[in-house]
CSV table of C-alpha atoms and ligand atoms in Angstrom, one decimal:
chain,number,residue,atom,x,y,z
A,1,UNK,CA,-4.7,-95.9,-84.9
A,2,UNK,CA,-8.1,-96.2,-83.5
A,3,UNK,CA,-9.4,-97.6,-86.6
A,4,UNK,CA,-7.6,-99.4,-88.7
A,5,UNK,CA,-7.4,-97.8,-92.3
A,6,UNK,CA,-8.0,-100.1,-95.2
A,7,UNK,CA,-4.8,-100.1,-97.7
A,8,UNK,CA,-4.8,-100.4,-101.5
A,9,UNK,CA,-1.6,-101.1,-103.1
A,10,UNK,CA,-1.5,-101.0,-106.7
A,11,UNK,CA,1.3,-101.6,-108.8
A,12,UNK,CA,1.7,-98.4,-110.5
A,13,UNK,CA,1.0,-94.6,-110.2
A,14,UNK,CA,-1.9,-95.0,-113.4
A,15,UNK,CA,-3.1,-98.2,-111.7
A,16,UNK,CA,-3.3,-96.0,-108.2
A,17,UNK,CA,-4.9,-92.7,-109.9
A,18,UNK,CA,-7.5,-95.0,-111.8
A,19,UNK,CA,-8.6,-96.9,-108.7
A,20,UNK,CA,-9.0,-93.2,-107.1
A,21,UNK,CA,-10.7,-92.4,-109.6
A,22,UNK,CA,-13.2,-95.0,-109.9
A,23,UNK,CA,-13.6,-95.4,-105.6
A,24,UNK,CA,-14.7,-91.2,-106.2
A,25,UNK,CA,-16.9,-91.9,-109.3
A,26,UNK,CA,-18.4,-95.0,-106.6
A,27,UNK,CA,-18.5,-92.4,-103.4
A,28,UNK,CA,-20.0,-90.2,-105.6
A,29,UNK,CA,-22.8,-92.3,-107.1
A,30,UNK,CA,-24.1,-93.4,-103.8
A,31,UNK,CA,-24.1,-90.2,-102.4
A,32,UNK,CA,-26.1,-88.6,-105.0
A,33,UNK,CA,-28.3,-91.5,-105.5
A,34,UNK,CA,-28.9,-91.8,-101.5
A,35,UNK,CA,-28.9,-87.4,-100.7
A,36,UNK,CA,-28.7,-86.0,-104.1
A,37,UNK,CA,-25.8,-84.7,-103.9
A,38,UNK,CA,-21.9,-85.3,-103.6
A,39,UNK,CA,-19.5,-83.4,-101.2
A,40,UNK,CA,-16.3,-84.0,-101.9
A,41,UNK,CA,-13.0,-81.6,-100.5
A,42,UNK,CA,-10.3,-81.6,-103.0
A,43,UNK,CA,-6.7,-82.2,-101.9
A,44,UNK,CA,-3.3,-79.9,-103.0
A,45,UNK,CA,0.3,-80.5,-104.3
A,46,UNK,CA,1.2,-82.3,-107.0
A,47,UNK,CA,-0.1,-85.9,-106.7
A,48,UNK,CA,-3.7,-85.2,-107.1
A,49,UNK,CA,-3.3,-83.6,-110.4
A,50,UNK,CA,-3.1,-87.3,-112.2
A,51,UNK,CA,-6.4,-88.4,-110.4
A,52,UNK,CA,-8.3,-85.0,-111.4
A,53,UNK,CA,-7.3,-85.6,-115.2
A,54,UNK,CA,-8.5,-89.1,-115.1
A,55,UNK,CA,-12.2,-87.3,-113.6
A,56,UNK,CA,-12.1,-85.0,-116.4
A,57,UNK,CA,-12.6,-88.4,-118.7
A,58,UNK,CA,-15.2,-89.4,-116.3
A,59,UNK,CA,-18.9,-89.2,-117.3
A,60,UNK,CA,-21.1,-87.8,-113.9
A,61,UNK,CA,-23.4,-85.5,-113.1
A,62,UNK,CA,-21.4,-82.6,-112.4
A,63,UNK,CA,-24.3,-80.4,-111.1
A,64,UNK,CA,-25.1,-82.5,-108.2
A,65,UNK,CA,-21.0,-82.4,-107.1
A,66,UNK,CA,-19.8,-79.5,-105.0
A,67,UNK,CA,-16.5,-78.8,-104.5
A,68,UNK,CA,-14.5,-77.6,-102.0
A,69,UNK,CA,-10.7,-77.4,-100.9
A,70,UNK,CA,-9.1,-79.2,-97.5
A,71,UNK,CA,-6.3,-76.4,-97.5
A,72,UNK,CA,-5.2,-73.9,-99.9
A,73,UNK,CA,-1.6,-71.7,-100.2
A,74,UNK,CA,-2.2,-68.0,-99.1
A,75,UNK,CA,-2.1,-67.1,-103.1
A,76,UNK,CA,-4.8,-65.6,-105.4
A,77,UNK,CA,-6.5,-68.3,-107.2
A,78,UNK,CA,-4.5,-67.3,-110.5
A,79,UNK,CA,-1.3,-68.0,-108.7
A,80,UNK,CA,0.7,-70.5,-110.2
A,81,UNK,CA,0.8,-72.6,-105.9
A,82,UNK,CA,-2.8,-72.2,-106.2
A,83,UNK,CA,-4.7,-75.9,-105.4
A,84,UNK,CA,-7.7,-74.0,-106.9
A,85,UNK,CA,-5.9,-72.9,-110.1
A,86,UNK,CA,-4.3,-76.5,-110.2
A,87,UNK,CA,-8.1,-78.5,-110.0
A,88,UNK,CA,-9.7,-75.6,-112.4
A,89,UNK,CA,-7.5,-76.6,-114.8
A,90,UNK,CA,-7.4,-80.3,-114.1
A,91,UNK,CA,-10.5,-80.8,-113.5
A,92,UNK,CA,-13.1,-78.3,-113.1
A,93,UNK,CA,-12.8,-76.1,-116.3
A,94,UNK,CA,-12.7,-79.3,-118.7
A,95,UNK,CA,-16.0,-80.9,-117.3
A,96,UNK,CA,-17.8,-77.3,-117.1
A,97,UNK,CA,-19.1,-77.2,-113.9
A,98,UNK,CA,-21.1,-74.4,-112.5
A,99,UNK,CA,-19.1,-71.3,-110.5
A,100,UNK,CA,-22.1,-72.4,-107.9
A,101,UNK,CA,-20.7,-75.9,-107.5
A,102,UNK,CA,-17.4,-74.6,-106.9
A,103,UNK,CA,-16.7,-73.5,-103.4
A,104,UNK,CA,-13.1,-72.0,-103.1
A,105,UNK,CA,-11.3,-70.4,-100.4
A,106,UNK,CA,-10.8,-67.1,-101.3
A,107,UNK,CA,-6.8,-67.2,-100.1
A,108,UNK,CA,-6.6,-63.6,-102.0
A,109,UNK,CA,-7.7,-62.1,-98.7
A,110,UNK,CA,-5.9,-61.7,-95.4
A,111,UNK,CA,-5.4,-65.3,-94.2
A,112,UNK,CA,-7.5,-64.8,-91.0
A,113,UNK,CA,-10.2,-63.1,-93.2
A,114,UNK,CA,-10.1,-66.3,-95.9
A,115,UNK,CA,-10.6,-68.6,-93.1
A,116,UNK,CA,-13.5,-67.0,-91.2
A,117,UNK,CA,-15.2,-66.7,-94.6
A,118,UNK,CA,-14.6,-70.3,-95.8
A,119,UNK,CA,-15.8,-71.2,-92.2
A,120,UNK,CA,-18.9,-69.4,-92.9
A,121,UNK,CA,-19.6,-70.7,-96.4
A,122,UNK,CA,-19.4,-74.2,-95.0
A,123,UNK,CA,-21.7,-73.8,-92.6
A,124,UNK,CA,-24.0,-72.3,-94.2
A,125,UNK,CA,-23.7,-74.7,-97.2
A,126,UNK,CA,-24.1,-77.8,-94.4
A,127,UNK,CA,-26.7,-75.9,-92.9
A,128,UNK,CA,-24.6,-76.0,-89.6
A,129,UNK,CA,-25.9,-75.4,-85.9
A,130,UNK,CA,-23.5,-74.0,-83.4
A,131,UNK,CA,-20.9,-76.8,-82.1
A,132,UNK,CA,-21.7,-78.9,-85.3
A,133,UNK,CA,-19.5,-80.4,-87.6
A,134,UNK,CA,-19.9,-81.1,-91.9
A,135,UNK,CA,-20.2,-83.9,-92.6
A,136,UNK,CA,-18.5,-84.2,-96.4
A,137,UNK,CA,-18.9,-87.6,-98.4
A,138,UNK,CA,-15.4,-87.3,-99.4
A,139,UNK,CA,-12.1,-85.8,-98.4
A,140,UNK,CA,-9.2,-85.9,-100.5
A,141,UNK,CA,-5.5,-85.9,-98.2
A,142,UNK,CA,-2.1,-86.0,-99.4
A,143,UNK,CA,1.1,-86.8,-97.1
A,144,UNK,CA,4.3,-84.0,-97.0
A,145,UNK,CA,7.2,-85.6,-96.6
A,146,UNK,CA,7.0,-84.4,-92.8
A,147,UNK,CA,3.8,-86.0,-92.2
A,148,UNK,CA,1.8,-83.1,-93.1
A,149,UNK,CA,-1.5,-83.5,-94.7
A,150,UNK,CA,-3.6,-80.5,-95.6
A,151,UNK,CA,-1.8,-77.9,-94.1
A,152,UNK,CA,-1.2,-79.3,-90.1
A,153,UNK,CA,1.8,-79.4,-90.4
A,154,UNK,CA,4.2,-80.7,-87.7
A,155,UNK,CA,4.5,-78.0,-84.9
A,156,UNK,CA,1.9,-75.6,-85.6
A,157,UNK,CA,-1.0,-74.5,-83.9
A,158,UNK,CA,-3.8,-75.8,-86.0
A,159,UNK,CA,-2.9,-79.2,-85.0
A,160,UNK,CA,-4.7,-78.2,-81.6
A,161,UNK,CA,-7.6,-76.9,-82.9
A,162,UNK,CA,-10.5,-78.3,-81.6
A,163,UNK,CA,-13.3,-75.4,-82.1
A,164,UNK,CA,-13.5,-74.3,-85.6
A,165,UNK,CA,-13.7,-75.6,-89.1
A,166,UNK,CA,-10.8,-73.5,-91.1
A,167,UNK,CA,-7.9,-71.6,-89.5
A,168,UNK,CA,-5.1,-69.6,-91.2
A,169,UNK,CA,-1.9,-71.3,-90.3
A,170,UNK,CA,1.1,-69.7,-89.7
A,171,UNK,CA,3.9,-72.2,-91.3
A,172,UNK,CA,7.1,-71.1,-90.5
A,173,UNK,CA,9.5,-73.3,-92.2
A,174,UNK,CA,7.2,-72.1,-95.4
A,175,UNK,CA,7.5,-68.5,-93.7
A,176,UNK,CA,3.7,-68.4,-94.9
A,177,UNK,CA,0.0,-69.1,-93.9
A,178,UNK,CA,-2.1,-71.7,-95.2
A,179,UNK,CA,-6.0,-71.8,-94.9
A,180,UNK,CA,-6.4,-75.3,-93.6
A,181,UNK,CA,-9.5,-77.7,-92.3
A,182,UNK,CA,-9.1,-79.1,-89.1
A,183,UNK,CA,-9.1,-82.0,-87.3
A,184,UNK,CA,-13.0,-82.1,-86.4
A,185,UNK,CA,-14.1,-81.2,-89.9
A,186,UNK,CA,-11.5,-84.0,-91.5
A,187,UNK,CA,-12.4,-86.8,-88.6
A,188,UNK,CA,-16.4,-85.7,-89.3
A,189,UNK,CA,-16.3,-87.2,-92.9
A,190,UNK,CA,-17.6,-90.0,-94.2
A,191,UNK,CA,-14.7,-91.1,-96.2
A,192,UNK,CA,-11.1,-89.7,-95.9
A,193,UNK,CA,-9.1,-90.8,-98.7
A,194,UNK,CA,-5.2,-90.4,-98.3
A,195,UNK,CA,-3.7,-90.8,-102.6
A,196,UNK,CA,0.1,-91.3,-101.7
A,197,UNK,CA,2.5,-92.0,-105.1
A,198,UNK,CA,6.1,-92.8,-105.3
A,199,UNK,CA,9.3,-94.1,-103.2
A,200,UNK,CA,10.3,-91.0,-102.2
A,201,UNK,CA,7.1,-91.1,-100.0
A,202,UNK,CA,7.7,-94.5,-98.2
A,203,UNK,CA,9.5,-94.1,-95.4
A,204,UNK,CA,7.0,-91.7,-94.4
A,205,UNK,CA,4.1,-93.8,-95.6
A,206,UNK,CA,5.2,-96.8,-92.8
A,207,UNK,CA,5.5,-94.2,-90.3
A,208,UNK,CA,2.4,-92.9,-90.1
A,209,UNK,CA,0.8,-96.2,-90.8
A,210,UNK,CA,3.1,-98.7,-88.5
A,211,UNK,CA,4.8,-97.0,-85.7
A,212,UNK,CA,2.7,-96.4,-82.9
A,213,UNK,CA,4.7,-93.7,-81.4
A,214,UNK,CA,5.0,-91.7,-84.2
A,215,UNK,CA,3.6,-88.0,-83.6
A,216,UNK,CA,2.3,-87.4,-86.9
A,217,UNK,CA,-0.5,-85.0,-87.8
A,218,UNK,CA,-1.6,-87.6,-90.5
A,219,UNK,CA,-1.8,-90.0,-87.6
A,220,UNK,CA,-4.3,-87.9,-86.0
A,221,UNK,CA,-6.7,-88.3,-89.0
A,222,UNK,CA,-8.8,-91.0,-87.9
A,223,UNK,CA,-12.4,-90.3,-89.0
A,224,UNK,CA,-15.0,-91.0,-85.9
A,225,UNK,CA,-17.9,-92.4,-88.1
A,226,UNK,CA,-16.2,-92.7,-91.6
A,227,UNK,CA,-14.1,-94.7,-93.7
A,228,UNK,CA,-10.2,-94.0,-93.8
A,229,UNK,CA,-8.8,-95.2,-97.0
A,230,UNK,CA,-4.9,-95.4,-98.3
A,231,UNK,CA,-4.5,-95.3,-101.5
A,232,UNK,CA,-0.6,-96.2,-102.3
A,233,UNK,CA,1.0,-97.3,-105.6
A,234,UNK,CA,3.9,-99.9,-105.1
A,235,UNK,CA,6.7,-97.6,-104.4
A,236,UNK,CA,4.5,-95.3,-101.8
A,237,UNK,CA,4.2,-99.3,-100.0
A,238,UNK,CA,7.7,-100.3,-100.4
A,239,UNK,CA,8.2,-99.9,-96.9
A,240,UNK,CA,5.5,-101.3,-94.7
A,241,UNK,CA,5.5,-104.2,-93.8
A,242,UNK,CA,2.3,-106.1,-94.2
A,243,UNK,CA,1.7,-105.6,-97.2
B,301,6PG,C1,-0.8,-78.8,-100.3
B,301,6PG,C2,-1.5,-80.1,-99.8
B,301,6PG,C3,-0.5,-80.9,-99.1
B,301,6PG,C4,0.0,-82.0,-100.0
B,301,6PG,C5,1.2,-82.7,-99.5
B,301,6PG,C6,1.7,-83.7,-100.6
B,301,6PG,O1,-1.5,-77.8,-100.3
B,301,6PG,O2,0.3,-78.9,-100.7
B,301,6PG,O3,-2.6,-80.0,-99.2
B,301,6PG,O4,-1.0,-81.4,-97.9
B,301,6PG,O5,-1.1,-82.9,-100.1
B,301,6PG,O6,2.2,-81.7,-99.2
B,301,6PG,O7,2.0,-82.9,-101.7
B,301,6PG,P1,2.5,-83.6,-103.0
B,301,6PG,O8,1.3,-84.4,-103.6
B,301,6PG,O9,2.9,-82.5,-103.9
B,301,6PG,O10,3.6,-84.5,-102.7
């Protein structure tokens, strides 16, 4: 990896989503203190769901955090695969923040259609020339058990986009598109932080972190001016080894 990632290792999954939390609450502080205001690009699955509940304790200044999603499932935002629906309820809904700070993909559409529109909200909400890149403060990743993260997954033809922000991504082992980021607007941000939990992740987790050879797609997220941190409780790390 081009630059090395810096890896936390704590010993359980509350340990892990508490340090998440408070490295976001941190991320978030200095960004609105130094820009005032927080971008931050939430993450899907199941494993973010612990750190959004610890946020929803957290005391911050929700009007000065916007929110956006890396990838989203080609559902309406009521559906029960919907990352929206799953930070809404989390997260979003319990600490009130405004419909305005809350920047969805609207995966309701035809995927192409979703993307291009999600592509055009960003820019204009970074204020974007042509050829440019956001910038976020934050983007939250996961890791599939393939080595997916957002929704580049192995073998599909996001992983070689190089031009836009968002493309619909045909997934066919899911038989499905997905609305995902790509590379460029991941490897723009300032911070990229990968939350991994549990053994069943491990093998994976040394992979795409210790062998070279490995063609990944969460290899290829290797932010040009940012910081790329792994979060992993002890059973995510059980298998690297330098630890
Ligand atoms: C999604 C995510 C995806 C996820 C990984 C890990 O939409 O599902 O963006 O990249 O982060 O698949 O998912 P789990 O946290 O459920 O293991």
């Amino acid at each position: 990896m081009s630059n090395e990632p810096e890896i936390r290792i704590l010993s359980t999954p509350q340990e892990l989503f508490q340090a998440a939390a408070a490295e976001f609450l941190a991320l978030a502080s200095a960004a609105i203190r130094d820009r005032g205001k927080f971008t931050v690009a939430l993450s899907g699955g199941s494993t973010p769901k612990s750190l959004y509940s610890v946020l929803a304790k957290a005391a911050l200044p929700w009007e000065k955090i916007f929110f956006f999603w890396g990838d989203e499932r080609h559902v309406p935002p009521d559906h029960p695969d919907s990352n929206y629906r799953m930070a809404n309820e989390a997260l979003l809904s319990k600490v009130g923040v405004r419909p305005e700070n809350v920047l969805r993909i609207r995966a309701e559409e035809d995927a192409d259609i979703a993307a291009h529109d999600y592509e055009q909200t960003i820019k204009s909400f970074f204020q974007l020339r042509p050829g440019e890149f956001p910038r976020f403060d934050l983007i939250l990743l996961g890791l599939g058990p393939d080595g997916h993260t957002a929704s580049l997954f192995p073998d599909t033809a996001a992983l070689s986009e190089t031009k836009r922000l968002v493309v619909a991504n045909w997934v066919e082992k899911l038989k499905t598109h997905r609305i995902t980021f790509t590379y460029p607007v991941l490897n723009h941000a300032a911070c990229v932080m990968f939350l991994v939990s549990g053994g069943d992740k491990a093998h994976m987790v040394r992979t795409v972190l210790e062998d070279e050879q490995a063609n990944l797609p969460s290899r290829k997220v290797q932010p040009i001016n940012g910081k790329l941190l792994w979060m992993l409780d002890l059973a995510a790390a059980g298998k690297l080894s330098k630890r």
